[in-house]
mmCIF file of C-alpha atoms in Angstrom:
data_model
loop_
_atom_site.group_PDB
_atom_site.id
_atom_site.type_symbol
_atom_site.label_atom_id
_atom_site.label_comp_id
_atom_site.label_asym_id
_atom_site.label_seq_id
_atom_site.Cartn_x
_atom_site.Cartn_y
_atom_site.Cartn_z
ATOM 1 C CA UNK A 1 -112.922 165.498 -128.089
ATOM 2 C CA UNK A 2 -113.814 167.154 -124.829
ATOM 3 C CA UNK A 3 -111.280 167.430 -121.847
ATOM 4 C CA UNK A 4 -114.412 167.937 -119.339
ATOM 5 C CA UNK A 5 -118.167 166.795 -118.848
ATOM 6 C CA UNK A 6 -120.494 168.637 -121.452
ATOM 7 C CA UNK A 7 -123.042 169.989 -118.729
ATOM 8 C CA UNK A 8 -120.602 172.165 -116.978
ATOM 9 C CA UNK A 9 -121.427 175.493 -118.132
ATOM 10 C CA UNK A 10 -117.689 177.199 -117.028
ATOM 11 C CA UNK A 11 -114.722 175.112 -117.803
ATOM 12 C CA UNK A 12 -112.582 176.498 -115.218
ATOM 13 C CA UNK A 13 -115.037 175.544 -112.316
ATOM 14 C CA UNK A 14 -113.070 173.014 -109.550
ATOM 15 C CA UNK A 15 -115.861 170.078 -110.544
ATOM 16 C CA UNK A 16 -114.923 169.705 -114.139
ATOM 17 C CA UNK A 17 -114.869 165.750 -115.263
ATOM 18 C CA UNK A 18 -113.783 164.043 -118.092
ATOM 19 C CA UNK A 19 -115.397 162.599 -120.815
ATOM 20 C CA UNK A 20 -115.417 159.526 -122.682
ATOM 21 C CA UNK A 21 -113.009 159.166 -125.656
ATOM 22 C CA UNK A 22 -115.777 157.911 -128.280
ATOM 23 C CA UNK A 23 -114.421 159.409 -131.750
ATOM 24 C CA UNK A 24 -117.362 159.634 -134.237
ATOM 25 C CA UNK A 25 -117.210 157.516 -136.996
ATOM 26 C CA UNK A 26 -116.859 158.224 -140.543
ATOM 27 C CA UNK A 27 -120.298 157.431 -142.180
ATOM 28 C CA UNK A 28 -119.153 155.866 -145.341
ATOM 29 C CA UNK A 29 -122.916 155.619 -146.436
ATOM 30 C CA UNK A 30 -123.583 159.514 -145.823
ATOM 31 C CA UNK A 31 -120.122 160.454 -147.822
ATOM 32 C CA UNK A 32 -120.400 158.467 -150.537
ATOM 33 C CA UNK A 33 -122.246 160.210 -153.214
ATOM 34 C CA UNK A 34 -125.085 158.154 -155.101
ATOM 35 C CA UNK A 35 -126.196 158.522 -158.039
ATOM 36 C CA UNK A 36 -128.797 161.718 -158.389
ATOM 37 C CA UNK A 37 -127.875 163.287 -155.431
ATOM 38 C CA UNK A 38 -126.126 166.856 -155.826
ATOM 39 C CA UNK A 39 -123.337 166.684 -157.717
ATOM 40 C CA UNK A 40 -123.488 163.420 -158.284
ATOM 41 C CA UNK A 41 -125.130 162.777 -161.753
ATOM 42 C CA UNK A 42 -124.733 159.410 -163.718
ATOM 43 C CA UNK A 43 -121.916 160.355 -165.796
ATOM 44 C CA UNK A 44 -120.081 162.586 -163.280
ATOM 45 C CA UNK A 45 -116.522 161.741 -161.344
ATOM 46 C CA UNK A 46 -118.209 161.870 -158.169
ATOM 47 C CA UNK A 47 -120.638 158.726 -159.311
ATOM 48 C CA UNK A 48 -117.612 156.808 -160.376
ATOM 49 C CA UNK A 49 -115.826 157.060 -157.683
ATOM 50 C CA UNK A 50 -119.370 155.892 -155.610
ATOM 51 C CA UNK A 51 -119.360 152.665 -158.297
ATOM 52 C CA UNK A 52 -115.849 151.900 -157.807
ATOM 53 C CA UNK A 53 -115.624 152.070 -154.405
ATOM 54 C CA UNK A 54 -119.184 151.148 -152.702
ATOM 55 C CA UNK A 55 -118.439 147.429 -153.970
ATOM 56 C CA UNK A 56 -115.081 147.233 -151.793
ATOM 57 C CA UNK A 57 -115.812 149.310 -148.826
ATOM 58 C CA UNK A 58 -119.778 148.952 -147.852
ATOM 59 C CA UNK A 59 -121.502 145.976 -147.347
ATOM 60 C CA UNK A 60 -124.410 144.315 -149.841
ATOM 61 C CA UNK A 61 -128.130 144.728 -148.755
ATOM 62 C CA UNK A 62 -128.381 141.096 -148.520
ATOM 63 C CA UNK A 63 -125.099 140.387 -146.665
ATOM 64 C CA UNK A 64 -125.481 139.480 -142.648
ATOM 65 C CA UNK A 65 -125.358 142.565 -140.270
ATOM 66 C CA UNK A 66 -121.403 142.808 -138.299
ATOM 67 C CA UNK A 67 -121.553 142.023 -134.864
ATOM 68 C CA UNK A 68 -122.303 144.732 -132.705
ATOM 69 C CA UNK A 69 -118.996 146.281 -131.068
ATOM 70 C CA UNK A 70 -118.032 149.086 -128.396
ATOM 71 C CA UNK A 71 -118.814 152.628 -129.610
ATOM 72 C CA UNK A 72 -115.147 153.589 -129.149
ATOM 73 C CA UNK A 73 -113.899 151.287 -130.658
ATOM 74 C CA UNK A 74 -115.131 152.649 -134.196
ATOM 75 C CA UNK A 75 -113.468 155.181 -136.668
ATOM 76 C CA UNK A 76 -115.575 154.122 -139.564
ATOM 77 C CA UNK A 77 -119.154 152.770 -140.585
ATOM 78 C CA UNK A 78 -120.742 150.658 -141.675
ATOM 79 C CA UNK A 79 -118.375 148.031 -139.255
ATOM 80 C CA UNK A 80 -118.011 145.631 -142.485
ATOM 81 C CA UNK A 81 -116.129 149.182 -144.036
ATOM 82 C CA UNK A 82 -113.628 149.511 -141.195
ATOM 83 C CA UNK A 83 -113.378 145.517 -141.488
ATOM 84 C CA UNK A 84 -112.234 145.889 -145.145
ATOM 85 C CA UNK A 85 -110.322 149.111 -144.938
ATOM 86 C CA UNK A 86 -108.298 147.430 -142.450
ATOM 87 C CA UNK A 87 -107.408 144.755 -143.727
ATOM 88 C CA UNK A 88 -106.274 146.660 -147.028
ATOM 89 C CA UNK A 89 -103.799 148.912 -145.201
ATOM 90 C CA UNK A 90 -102.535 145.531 -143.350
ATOM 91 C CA UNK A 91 -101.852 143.826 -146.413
ATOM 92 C CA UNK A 92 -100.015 146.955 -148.027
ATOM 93 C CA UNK A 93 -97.817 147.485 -144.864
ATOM 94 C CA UNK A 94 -96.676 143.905 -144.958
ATOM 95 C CA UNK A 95 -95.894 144.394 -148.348
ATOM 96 C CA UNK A 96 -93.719 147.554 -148.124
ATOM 97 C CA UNK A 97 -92.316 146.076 -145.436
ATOM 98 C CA UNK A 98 -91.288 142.803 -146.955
ATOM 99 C CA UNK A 99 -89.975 144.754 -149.616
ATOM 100 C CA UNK A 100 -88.023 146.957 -147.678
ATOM 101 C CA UNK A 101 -86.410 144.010 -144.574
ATOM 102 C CA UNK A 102 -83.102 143.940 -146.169
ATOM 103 C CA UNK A 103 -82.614 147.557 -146.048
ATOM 104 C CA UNK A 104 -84.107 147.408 -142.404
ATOM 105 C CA UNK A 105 -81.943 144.791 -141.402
ATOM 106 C CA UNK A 106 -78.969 146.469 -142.563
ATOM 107 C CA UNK A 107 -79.826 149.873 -140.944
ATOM 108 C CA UNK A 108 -80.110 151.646 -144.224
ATOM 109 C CA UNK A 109 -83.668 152.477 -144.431
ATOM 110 C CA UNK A 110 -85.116 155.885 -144.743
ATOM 111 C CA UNK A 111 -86.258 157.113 -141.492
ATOM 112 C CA UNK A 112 -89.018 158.711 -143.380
ATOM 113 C CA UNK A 113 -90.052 155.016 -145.033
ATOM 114 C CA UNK A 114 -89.763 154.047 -141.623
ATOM 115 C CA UNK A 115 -92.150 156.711 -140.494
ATOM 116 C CA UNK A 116 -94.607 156.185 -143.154
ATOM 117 C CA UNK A 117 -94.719 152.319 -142.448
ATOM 118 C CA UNK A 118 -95.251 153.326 -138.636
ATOM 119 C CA UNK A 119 -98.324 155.084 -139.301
ATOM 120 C CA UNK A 120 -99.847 152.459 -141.551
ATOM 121 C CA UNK A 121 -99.138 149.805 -138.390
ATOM 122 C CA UNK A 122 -100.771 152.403 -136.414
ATOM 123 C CA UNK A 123 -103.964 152.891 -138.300
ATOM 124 C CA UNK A 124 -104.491 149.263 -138.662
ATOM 125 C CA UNK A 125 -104.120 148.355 -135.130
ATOM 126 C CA UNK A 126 -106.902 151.606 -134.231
ATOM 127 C CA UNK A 127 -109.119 149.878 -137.023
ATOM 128 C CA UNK A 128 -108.816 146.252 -136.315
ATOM 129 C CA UNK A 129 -108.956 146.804 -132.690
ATOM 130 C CA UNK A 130 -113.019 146.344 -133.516
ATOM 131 C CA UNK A 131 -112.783 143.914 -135.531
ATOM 132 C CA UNK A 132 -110.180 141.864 -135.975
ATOM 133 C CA UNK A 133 -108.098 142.100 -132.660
ATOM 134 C CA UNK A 134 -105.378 139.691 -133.948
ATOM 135 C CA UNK A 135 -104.295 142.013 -136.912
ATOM 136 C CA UNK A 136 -104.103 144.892 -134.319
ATOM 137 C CA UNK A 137 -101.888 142.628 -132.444
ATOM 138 C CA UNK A 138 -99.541 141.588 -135.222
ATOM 139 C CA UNK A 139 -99.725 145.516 -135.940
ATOM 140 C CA UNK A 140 -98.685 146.684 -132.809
ATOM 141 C CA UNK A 141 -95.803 143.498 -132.663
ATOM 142 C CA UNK A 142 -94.993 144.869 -136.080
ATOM 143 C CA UNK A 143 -94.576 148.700 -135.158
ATOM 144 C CA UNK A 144 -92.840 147.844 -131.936
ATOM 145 C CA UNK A 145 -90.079 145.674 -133.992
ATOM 146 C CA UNK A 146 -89.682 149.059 -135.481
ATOM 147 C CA UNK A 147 -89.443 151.477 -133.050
ATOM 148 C CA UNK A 148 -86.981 149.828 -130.738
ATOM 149 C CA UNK A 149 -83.581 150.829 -130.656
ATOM 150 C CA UNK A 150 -84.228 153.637 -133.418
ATOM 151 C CA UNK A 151 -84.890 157.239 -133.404
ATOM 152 C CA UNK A 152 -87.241 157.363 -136.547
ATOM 153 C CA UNK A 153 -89.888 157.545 -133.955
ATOM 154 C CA UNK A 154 -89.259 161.171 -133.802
ATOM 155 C CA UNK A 155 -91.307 161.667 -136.503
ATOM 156 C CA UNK A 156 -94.425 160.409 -135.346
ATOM 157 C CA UNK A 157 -95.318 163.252 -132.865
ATOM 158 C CA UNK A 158 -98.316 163.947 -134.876
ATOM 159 C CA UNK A 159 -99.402 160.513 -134.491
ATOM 160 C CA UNK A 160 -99.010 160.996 -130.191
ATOM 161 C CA UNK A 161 -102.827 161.297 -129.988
ATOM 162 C CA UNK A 162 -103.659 158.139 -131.433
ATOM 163 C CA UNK A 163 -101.105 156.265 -129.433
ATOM 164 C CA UNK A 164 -102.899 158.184 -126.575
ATOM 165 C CA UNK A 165 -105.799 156.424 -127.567
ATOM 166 C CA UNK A 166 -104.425 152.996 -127.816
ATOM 167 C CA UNK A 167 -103.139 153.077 -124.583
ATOM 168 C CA UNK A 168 -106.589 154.364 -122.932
ATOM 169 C CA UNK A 169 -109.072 152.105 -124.855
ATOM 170 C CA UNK A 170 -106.601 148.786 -124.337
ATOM 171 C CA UNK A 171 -106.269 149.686 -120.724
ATOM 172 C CA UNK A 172 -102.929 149.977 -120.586
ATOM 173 C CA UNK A 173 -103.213 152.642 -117.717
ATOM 174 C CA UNK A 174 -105.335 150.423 -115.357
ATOM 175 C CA UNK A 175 -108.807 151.343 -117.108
ATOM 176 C CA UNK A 176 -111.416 148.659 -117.625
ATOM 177 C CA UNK A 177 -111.052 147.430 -121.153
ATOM 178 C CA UNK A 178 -112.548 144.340 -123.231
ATOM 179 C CA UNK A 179 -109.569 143.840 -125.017
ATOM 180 C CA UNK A 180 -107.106 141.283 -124.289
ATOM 181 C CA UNK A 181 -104.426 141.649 -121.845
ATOM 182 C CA UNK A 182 -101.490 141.590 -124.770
ATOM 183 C CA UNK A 183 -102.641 144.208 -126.898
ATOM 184 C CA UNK A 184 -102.915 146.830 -123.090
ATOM 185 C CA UNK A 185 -98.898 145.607 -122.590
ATOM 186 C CA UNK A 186 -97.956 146.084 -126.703
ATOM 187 C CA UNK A 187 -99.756 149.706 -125.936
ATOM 188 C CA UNK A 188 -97.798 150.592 -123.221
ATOM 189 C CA UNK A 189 -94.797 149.481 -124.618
ATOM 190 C CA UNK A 190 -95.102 151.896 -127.326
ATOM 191 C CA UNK A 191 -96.020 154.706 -125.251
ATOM 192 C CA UNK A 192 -92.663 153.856 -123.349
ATOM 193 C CA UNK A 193 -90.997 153.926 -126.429
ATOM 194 C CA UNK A 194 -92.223 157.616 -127.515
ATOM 195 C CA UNK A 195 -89.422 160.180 -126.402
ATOM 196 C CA UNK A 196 -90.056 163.876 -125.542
ATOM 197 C CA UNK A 197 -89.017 166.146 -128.292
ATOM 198 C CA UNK A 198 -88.999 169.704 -128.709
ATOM 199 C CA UNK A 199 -92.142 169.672 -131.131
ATOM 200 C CA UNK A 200 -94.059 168.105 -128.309
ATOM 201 C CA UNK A 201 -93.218 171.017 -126.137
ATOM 202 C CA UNK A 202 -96.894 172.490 -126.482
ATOM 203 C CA UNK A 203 -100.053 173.392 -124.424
ATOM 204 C CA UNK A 204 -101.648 170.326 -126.489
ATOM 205 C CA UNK A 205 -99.492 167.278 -125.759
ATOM 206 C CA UNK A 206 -99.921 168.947 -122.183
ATOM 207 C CA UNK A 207 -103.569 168.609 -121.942
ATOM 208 C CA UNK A 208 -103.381 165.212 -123.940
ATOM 209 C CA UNK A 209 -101.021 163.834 -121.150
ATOM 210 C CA UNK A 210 -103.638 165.057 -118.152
ATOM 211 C CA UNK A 211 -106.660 164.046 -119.748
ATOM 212 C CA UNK A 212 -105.249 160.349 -120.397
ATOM 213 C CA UNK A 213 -103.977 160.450 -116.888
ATOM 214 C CA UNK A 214 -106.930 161.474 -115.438
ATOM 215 C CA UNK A 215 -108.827 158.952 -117.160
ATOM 216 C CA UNK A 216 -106.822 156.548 -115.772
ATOM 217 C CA UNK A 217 -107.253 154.566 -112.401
ATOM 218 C CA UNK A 218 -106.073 155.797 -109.445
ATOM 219 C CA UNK A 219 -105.647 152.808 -107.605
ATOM 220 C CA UNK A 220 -103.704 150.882 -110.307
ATOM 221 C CA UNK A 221 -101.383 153.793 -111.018
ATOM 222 C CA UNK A 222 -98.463 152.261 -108.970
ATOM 223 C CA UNK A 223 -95.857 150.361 -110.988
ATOM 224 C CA UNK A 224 -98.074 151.128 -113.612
ATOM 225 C CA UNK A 225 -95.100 152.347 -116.334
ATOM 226 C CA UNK A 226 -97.658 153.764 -119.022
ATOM 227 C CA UNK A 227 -98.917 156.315 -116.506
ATOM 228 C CA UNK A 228 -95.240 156.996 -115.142
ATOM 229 C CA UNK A 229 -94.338 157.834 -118.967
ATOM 230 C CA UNK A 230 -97.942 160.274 -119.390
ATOM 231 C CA UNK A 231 -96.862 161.916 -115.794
ATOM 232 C CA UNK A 232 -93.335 162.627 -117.295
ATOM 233 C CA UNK A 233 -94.309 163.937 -120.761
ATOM 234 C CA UNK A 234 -96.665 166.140 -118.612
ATOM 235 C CA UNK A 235 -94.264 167.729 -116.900
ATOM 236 C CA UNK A 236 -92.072 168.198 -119.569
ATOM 237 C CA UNK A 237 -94.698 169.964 -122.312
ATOM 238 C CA UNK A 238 -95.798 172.178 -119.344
ATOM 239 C CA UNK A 239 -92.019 172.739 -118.553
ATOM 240 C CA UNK A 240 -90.962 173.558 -122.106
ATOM 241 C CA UNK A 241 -94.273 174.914 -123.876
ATOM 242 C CA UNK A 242 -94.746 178.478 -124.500
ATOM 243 C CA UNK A 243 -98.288 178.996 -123.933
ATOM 244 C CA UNK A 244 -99.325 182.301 -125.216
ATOM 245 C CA UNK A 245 -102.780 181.569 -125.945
ATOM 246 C CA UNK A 246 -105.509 182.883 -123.222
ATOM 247 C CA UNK A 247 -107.705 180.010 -124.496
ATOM 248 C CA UNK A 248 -104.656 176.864 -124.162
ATOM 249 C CA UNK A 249 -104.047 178.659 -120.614
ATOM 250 C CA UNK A 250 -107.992 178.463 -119.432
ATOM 251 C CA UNK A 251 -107.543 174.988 -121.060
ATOM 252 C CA UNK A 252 -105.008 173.984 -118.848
ATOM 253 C CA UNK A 253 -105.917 175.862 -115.588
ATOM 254 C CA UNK A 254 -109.476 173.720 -116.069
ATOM 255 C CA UNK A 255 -107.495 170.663 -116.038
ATOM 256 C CA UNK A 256 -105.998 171.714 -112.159
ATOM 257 C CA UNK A 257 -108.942 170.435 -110.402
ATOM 258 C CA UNK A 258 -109.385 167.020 -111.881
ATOM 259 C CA UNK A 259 -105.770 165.970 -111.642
ATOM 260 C CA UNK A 260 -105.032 167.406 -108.043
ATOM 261 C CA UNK A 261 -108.561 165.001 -107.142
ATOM 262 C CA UNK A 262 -107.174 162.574 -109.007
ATOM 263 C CA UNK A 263 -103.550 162.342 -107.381
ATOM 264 C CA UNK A 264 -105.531 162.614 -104.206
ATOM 265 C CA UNK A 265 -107.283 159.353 -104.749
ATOM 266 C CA UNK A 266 -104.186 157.988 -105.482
ATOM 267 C CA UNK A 267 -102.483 158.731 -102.106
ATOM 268 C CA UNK A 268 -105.509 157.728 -100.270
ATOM 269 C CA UNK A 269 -105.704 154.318 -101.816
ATOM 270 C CA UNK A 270 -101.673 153.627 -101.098
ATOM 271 C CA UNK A 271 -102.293 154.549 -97.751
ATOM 272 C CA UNK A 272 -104.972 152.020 -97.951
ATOM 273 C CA UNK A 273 -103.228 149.641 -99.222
ATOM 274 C CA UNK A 274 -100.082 149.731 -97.065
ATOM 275 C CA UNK A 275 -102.889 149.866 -93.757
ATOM 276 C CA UNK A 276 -104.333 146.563 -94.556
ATOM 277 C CA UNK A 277 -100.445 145.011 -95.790
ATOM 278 C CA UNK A 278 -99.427 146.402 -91.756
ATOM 279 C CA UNK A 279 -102.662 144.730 -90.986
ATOM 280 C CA UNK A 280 -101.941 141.150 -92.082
#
């Protein structure tokens, strides 16, 4: 995804912007391979796999369209696909994790069971976000439950952009979102619950952190703890990182502009705000 608006032709120019997060979906219908095509001949793996798995993930010709969602929102298509994928992984995380409470409860579970469980929650909240907003609740609830008073969540630094993502498209930093109000709070939550490790130290959690701060609103940033948490994981990955690269330091130098503007706003709009509270 892009850190800055497409038509800017230099990336280190002071009026770079940032873009919206809109992942492209997975086309389901364009990967799976039909019968004929190349490759793909009637008796070949390739065609079984299509047979087996076009009946559970896309939808039937005669079956009524999904309603229409936001464009961000979606990590797979057809929307009946991420539906259905969904709610698989949700039913197999409950499972594992049913058959693994005693162990949690006791504190004897393997951190890396832990892990893996964590990123199931975590895909099934970014899929049923779309489309089934209760699931990515009960997700979110679920993964929290599990973070909380543990360190297993060390392990999930390669999962930090998704989280990033969760937090932007639920609002959690003061952005307009459609989603509910609990599922921004159970985002920010987990963001507060991420701690800085040394495999974070790098020129990309760096730029993540700006990017998602950027994109966040200036005028809602006080008190606002997900933004607190980006603004301190920022300084820490530019603190620690070891930036070597000519390309993560244009990256980064590009990124100057936008945030000094954006801290700007911020300033103006406390002044603002404490000007009218002196005026009443």
């Amino acid at each position: 995804r892009q850190c800055w608006s497409g038509k800017a032709e230099d990336p280190l120019q002071e009026q770079a912007d940032v873009d919206e997060l809109v992942p492209k979906p997975f086309d389901l219908q364009d990967w799976l391979p039909w019968p004929g095509s190349y490759g793909a001949s009637s008796g070949s793996a390739l065609a079984e796999l299509q047979r087996y798995l076009a009946p559970l993930l896309l939808p039937r010709t005669d079956a009524s369209p999904y309603p229409e969602t936001s464009p961000e929102l979606l990590w797979v298509q057809p929307h009946v696909a991420q539906l259905r994928l969904g709610a698989v992984l949700w039913r197999d995380v409950r499972c594992q994790l049913m058959a693994s409470e005693e162990a949690i409860r006791q504190g004897r579970a393997e951190p890396s069971a832990l892990a893996e469980a964590a990123r199931s929650l975590l895909s099934v909240a970014a899929l049923s976000l779309a489309t089934k907003s209760e699931d990515a609740q009960a997700a979110l609830r679920a993964l929290l439950r599990l973070c909380t008073g543990t360190d297993f969540h060390a392990r999930l630094d390669d999962a930090f952009p998704l989280i990033l993502w969760l937090v932007d498209v639920t609002g959690a930093t003061g952005r307009p979102s459609s989603q509910a109000a609990e599922n921004a709070e159970l985002a920010g939550e987990l963001l507060s619950e991420m701690s800085f490790s040394p495999q974070m130290a790098s020129p990309t959690t760096a730029r993540l952190c700006a990017c998602a701060i950027i994109r966040s609103s200036p005028e809602a940033a006080s008190g606002n703890t997900s933004i607190g948490v980006l603004a301190e994981l920022l300084c820490r990955a530019a603190e620690n990182a070891s930036i070597e690269e000519e390309a993560d330091r244009r990256l980064l130098r590009a990124l100057r502009g936008p945030l000094r503007r954006w801290l700007e706003q911020h300033v103006q709009s406390q002044a603002l705000r404490g000007h009218a509270a002196g005026s009443s």
